[in-house]
CSV table of C-alpha atoms in Angstrom, one decimal:
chain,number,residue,atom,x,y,z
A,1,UNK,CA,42.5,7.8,-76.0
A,2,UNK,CA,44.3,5.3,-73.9
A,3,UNK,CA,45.2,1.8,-74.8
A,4,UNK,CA,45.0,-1.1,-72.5
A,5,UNK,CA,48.3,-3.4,-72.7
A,6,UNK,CA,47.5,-7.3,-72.5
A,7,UNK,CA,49.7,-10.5,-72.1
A,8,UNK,CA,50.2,-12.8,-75.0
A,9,UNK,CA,47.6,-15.5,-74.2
A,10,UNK,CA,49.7,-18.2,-73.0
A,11,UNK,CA,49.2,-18.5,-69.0
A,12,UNK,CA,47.1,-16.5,-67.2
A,13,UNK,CA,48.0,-17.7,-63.6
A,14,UNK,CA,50.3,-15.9,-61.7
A,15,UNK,CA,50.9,-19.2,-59.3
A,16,UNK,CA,53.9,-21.1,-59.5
A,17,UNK,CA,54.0,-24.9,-60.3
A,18,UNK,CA,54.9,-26.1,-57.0
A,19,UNK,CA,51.8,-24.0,-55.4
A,20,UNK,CA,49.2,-25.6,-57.7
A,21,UNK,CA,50.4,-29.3,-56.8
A,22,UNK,CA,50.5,-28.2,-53.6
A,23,UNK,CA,47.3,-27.3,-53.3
A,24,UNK,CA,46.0,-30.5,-55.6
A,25,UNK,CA,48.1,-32.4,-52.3
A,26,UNK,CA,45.8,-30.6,-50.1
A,27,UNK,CA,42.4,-31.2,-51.6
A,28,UNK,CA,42.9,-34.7,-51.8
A,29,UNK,CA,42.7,-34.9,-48.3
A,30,UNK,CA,39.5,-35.3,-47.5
A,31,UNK,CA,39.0,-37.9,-50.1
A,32,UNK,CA,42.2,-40.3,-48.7
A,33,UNK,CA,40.8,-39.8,-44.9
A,34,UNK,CA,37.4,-40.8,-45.9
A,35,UNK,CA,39.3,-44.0,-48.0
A,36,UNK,CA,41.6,-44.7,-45.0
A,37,UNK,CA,38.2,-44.6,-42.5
A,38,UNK,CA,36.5,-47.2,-45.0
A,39,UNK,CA,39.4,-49.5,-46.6
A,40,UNK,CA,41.9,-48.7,-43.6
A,41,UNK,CA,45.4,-47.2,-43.0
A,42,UNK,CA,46.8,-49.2,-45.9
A,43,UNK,CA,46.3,-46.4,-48.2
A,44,UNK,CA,48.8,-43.9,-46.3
A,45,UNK,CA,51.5,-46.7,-46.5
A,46,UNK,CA,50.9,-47.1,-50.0
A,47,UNK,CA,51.6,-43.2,-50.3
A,48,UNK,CA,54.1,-43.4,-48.3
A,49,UNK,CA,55.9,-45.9,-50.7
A,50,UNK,CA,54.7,-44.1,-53.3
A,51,UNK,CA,56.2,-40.8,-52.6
A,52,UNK,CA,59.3,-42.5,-51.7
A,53,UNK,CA,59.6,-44.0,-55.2
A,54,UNK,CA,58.9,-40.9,-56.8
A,55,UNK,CA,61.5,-38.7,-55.1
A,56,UNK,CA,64.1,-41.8,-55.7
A,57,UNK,CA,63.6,-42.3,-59.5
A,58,UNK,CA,63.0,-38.6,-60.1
A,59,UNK,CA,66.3,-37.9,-58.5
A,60,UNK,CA,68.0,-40.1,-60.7
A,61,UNK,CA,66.0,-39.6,-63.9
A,62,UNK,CA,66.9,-35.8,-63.6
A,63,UNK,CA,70.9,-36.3,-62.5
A,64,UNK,CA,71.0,-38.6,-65.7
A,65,UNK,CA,69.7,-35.9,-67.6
A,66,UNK,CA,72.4,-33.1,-66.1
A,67,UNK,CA,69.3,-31.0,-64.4
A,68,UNK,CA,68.9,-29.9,-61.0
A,69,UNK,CA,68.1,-32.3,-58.8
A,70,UNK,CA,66.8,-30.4,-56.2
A,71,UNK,CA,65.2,-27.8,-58.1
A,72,UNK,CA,63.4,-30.6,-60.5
A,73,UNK,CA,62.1,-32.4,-56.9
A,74,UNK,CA,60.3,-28.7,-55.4
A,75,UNK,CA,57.7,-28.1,-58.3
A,76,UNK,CA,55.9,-31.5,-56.6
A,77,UNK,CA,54.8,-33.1,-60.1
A,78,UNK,CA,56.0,-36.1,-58.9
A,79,UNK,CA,54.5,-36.2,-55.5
A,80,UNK,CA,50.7,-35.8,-56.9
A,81,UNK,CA,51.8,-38.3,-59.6
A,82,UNK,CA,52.9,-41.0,-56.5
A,83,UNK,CA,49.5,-39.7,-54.6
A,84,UNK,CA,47.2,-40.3,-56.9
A,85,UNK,CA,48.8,-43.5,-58.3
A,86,UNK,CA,48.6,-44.7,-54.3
A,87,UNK,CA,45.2,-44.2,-53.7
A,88,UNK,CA,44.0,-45.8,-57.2
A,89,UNK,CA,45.2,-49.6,-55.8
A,90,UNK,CA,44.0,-51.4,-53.2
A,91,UNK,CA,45.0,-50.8,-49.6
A,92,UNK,CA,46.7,-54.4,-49.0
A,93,UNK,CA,48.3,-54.7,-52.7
A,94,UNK,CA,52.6,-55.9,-52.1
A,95,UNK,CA,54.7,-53.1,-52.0
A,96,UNK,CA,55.9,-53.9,-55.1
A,97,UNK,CA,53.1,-53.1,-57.2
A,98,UNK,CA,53.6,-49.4,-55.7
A,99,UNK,CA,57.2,-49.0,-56.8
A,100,UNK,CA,56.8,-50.7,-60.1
A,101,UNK,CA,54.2,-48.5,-61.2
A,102,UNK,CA,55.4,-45.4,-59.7
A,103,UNK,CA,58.6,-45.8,-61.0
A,104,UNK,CA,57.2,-46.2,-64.4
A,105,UNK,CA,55.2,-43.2,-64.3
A,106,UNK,CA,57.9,-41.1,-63.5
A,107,UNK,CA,60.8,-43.0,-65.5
A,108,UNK,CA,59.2,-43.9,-68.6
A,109,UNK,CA,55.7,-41.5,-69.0
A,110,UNK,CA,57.2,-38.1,-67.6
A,111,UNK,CA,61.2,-38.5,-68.4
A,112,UNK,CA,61.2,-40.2,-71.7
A,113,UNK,CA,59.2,-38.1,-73.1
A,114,UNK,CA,61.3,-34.8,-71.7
A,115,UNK,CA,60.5,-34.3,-68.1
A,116,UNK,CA,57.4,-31.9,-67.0
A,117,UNK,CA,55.3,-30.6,-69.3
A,118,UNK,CA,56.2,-32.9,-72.2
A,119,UNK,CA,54.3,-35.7,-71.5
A,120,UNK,CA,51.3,-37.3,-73.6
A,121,UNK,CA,49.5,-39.3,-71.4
A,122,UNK,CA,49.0,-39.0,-67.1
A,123,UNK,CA,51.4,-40.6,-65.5
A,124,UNK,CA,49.7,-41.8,-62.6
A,125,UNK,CA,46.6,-43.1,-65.1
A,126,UNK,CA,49.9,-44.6,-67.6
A,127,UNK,CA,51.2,-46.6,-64.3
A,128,UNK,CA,48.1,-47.5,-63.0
A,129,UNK,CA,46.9,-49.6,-66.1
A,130,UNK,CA,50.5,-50.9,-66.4
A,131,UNK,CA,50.0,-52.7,-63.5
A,132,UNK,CA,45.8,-53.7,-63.2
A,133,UNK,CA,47.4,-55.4,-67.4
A,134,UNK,CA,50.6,-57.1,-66.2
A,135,UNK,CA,48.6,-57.9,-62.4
A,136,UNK,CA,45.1,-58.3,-62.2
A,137,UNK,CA,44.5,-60.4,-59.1
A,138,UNK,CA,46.5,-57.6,-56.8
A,139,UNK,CA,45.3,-54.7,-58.4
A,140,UNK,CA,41.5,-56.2,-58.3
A,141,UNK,CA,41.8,-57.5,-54.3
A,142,UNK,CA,39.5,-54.7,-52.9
A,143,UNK,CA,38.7,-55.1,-49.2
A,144,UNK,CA,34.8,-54.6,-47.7
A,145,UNK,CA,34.6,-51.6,-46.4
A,146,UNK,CA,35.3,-52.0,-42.6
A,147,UNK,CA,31.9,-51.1,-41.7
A,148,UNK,CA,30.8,-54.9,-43.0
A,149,UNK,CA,34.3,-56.6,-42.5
A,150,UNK,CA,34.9,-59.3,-40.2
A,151,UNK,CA,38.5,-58.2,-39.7
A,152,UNK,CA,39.8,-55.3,-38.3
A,153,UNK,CA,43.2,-55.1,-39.0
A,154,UNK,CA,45.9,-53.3,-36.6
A,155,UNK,CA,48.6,-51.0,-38.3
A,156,UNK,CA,51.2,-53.6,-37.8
A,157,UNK,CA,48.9,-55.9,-39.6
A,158,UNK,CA,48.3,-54.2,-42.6
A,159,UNK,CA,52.2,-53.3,-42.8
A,160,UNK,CA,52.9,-56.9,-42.7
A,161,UNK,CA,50.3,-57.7,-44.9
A,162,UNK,CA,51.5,-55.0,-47.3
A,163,UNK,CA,55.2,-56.3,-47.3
A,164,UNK,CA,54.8,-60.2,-47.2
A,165,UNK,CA,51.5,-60.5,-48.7
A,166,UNK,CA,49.8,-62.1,-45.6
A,167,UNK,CA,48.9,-61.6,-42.2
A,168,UNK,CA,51.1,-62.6,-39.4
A,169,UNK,CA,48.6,-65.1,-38.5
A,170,UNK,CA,48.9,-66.2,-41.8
A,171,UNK,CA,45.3,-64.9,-43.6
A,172,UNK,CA,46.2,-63.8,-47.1
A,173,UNK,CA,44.4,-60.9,-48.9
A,174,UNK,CA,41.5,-63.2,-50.7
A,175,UNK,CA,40.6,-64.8,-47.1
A,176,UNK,CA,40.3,-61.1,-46.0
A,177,UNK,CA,37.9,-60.6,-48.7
A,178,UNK,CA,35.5,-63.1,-47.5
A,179,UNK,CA,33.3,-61.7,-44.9
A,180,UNK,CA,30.9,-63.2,-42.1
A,181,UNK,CA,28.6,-65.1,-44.1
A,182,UNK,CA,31.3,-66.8,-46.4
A,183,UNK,CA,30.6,-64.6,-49.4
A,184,UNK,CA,33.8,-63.0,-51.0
A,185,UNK,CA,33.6,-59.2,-51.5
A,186,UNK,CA,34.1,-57.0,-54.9
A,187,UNK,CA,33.7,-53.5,-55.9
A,188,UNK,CA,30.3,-52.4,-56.4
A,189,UNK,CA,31.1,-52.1,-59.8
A,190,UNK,CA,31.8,-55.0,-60.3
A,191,UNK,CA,29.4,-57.0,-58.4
A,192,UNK,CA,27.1,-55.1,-60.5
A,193,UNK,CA,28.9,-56.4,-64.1
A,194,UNK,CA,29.4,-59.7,-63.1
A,195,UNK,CA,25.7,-60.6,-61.4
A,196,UNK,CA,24.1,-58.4,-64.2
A,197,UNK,CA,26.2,-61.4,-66.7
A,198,UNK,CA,24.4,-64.1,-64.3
A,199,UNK,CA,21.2,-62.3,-65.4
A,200,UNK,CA,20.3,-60.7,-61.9
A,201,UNK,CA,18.1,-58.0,-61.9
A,202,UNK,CA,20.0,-54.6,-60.0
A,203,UNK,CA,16.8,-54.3,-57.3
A,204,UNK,CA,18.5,-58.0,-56.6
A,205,UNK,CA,21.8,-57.0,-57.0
A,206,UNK,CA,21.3,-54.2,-54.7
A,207,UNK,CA,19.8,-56.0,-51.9
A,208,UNK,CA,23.3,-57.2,-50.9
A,209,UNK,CA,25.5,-55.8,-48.2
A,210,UNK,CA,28.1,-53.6,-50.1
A,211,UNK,CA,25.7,-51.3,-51.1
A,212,UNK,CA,23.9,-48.8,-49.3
A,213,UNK,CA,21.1,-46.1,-50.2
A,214,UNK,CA,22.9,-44.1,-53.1
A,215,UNK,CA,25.5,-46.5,-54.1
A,216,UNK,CA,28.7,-49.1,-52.8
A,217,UNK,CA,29.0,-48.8,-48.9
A,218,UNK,CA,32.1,-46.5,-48.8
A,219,UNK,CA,32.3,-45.9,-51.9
A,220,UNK,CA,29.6,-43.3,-52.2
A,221,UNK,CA,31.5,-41.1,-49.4
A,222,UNK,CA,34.7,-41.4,-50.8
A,223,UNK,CA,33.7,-40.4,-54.1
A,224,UNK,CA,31.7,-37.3,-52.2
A,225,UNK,CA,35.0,-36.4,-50.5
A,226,UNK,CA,36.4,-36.4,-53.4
A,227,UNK,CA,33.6,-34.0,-54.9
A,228,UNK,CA,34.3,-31.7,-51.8
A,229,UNK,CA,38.2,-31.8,-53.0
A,230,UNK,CA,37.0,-31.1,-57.0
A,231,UNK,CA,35.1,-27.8,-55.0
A,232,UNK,CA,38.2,-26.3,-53.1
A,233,UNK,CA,40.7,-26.5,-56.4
A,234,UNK,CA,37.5,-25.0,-58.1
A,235,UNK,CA,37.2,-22.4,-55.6
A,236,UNK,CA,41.2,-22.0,-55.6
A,237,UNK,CA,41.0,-21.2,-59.5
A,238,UNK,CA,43.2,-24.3,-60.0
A,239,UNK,CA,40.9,-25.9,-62.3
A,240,UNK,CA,38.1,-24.8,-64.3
A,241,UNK,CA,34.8,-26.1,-64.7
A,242,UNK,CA,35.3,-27.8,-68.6
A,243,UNK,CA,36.5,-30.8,-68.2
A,244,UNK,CA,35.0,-32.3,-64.6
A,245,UNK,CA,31.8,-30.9,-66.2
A,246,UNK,CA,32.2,-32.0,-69.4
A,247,UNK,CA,33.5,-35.5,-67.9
A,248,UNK,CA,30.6,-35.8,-65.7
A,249,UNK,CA,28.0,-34.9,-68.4
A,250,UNK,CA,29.8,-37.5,-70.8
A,251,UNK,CA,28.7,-40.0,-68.4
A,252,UNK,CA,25.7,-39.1,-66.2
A,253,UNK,CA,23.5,-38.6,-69.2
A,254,UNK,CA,23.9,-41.5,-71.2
A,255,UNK,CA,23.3,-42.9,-67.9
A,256,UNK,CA,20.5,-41.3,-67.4
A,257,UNK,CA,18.8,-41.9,-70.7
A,258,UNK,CA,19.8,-46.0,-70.5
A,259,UNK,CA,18.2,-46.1,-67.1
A,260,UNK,CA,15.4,-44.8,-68.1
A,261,UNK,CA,15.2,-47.3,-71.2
A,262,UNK,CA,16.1,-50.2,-69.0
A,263,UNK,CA,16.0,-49.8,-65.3
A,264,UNK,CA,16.3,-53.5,-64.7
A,265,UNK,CA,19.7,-53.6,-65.7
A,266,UNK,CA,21.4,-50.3,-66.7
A,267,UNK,CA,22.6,-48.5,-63.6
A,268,UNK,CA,21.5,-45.1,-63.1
A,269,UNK,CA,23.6,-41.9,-63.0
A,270,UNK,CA,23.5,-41.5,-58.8
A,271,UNK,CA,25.7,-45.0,-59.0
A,272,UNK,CA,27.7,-44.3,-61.5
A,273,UNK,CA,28.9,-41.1,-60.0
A,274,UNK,CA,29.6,-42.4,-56.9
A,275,UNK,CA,30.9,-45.7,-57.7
A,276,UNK,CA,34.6,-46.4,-58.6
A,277,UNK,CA,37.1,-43.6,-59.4
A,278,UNK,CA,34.6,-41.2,-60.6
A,279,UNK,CA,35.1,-38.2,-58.6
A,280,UNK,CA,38.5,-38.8,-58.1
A,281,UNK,CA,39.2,-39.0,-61.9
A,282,UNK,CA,36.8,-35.8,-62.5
A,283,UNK,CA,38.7,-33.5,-60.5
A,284,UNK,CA,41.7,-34.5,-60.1
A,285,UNK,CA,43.3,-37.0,-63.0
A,286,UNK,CA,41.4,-35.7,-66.5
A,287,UNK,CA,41.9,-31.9,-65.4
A,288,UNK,CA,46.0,-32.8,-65.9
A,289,UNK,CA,47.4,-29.5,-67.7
A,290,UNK,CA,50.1,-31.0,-69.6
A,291,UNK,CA,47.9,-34.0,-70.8
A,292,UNK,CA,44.6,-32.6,-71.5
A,293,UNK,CA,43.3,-29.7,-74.0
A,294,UNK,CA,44.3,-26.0,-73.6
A,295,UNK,CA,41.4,-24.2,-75.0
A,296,UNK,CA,38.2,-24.4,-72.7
A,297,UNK,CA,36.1,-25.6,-75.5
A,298,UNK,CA,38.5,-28.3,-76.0
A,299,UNK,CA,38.7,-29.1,-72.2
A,300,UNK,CA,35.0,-29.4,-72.0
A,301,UNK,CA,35.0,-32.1,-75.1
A,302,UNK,CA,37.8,-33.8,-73.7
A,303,UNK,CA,36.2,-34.6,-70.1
A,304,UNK,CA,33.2,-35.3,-72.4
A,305,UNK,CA,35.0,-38.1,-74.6
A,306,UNK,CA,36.5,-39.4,-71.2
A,307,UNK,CA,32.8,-39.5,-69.5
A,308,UNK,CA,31.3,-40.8,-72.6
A,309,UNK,CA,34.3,-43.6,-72.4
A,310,UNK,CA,33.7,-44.7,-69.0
A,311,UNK,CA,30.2,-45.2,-69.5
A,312,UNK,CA,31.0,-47.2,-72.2
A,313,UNK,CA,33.4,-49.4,-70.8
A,314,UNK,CA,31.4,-49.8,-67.7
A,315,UNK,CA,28.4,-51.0,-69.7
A,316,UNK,CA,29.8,-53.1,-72.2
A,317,UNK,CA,34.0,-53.6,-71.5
A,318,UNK,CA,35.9,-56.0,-69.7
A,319,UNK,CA,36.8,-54.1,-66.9
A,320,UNK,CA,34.3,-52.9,-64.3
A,321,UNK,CA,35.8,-49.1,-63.8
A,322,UNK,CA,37.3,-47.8,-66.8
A,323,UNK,CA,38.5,-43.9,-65.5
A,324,UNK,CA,42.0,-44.9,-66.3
A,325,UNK,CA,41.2,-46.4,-69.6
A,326,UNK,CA,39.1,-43.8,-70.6
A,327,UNK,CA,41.6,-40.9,-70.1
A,328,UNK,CA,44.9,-42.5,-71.7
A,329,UNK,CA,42.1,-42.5,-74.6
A,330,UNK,CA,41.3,-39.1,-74.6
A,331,UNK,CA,45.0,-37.5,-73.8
A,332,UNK,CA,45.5,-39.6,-77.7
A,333,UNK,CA,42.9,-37.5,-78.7
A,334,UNK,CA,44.1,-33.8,-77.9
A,335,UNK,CA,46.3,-33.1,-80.7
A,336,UNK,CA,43.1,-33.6,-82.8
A,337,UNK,CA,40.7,-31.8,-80.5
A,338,UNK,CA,43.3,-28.9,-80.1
A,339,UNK,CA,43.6,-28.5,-83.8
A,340,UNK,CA,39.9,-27.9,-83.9
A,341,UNK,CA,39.0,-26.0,-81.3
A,342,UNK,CA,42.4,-23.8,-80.8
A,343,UNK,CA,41.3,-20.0,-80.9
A,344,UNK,CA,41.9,-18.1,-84.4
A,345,UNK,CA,44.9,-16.2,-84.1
A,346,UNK,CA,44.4,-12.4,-84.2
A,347,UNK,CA,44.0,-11.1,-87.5
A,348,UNK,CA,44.0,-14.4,-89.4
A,349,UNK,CA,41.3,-15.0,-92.3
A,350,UNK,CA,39.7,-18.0,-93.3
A,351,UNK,CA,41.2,-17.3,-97.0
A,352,UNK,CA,44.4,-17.6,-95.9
A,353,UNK,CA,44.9,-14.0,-96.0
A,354,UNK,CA,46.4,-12.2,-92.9
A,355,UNK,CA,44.6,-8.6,-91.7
């Protein structure tokens, strides 16, 4: 007889760190070109500040903690941390809602708790609601699409705009907003919260210009660029399946089944999945190893709880996307999911008795 010799089941993948971030970096692509086409080139300087934020305060963080600065910098944690955090604001926010909040997703969320691996909630997700709390009016000034914009703003524009919080002819970010006929443009979402408050039907709400056949103009393609992203670190074996599945289940069918109760007024699952940050968050913020569950059973119920949670909050909260929300939730929740769903260990019996 011959015996077959397996690894200890702790990780599987025979790819380092910095090759799995780097390959997170490159699926996001398609989803920041398609956000840079439609909200325009603010969002690479926001990444751009972003990254250089990261690299700073990482640097420090890890010199103050006598590591390897250089070494600590190459497994690109903090680079899809500054990423991700950049293409969750607006496009035209100050620069200094970028470094706050990037610098507080690496400083405070990864270091203080012990550096990579050892922290409880996402980072980017931690920083993100740290700033739309502490700054709601910059972190809620969403431009139209540029597709149903008046303006059409140059790069030097939109640098100036970024850095002084105006134009250089002097148009701030809420006259931006406005478009042709006067009306002042929101997020599909919540357009959709706040005219469903001023009892508006959502065959009326949907007869306005920000949204198009399937959902929010723009929206719906970067959210499907997004999905193409999800696919390739899919494809890649970078993720699995569990949690953007169970995330997207959490939320498309009680969608589904409140749509069906009351069409009038509960959006439907189509819009929910390609409104907001819904694709982003599926594929690319829940599915955080450190943060989420380790066992897939546990994965799937944790992208459940968070799709479950943004339906919620979306229906009923007081803010009109609620991926971020809904994830610092859930990463509460692994210790208690893990202990539940944690394979047995081999040879261990329910009576305490060891085989």
């Amino acid at each position: 007889m011959s015996f077959r010799i397996a690894a200890a089941p702790h990780g599987h993948s025979q790819r380092r760190t910095s090759d799995m971030m780097r390959w997170v970096c490159y699926a996001l692509i398609p989803g920041v070109l398609v956000q840079s086409y439609f909200f325009g080139a603010g969002v690479w300087m926001q990444i751009m500040l972003a990254i250089i934020t990261a690299y700073v305060t990482e640097s420090l963080c890890l010199v103050a903690r006598n590591r390897d600065a250089r070494s600590g910098l190459r497994d690109n944690t903090a680079l899809v941390t500054a990423v991700l955090l950049a293409i969750s604001i607006p496009t035209l926010a100050p620069w200094w809602i970028i470094v706050l909040g990037t610098a507080f997703a690496i400083v405070v969320v990864k270091h203080i708790y012990g550096g990579m691996g050892q922290n409880l909630f996402n980072p980017a997700m931690a920083g993100y609601v740290l700033l739309l709390v502490s700054f709601p009016v910059q972190m809620t000034n969403w431009l139209p699409p540029t597709t149903i914009s008046q303006y059409d703003l140059t790069l030097w524009q939109t640098l100036h705009t970024i850095l002084f919080e105006y134009t250089p002819a002097g148009y701030s970010v809420e006259q931006l907003r406005t478009t042709i006929d006067g009306i002042t443009m929101a997020t599909p979402l919540d357009t959709v919260k706040t005219a469903l408050d001023q009892s508006y039907t959502l065959s009326e709400i949907y007869q306005r210009p920000q949204f198009s056949v399937l959902a929010g103009v723009g929206w719906q393609w970067v959210n499907l660029a997004f999905l193409l992203g999800g696919f390739i670190l899919l494809q890649q074996r970078i993720i699995s399946w569990h949690i953007p599945g169970g995330l997207l289940a959490g939320l498309l069918v009680p969608a589904l089944l409140a749509h069906l109760f009351a069409p009038s007024i509960m959006p439907g699952p189509i819009f929910h999945a390609l409104s907001g940050a819904t694709m982003l968050g599926a594929f690319f913020i829940a599915t955080d190893p450190v943060s989420a569950a380790t066992s897939n059973k546990g994965r799937f119920i944790f992208g459940l709880m968070i799709g479950l949670l943004v339906w919620v909050i979306r229906s009923w909260g007081g803010y009109p996307d609620a991926v971020a929300f809904a994830v610092l939730l859930a990463n509460l929740s692994v210790p208690l999911i893990d202990q539940y769903t944690r394979p047995k260990v081999y040879g261990h019996q329910s009576g305490g008795q060891n085989g």
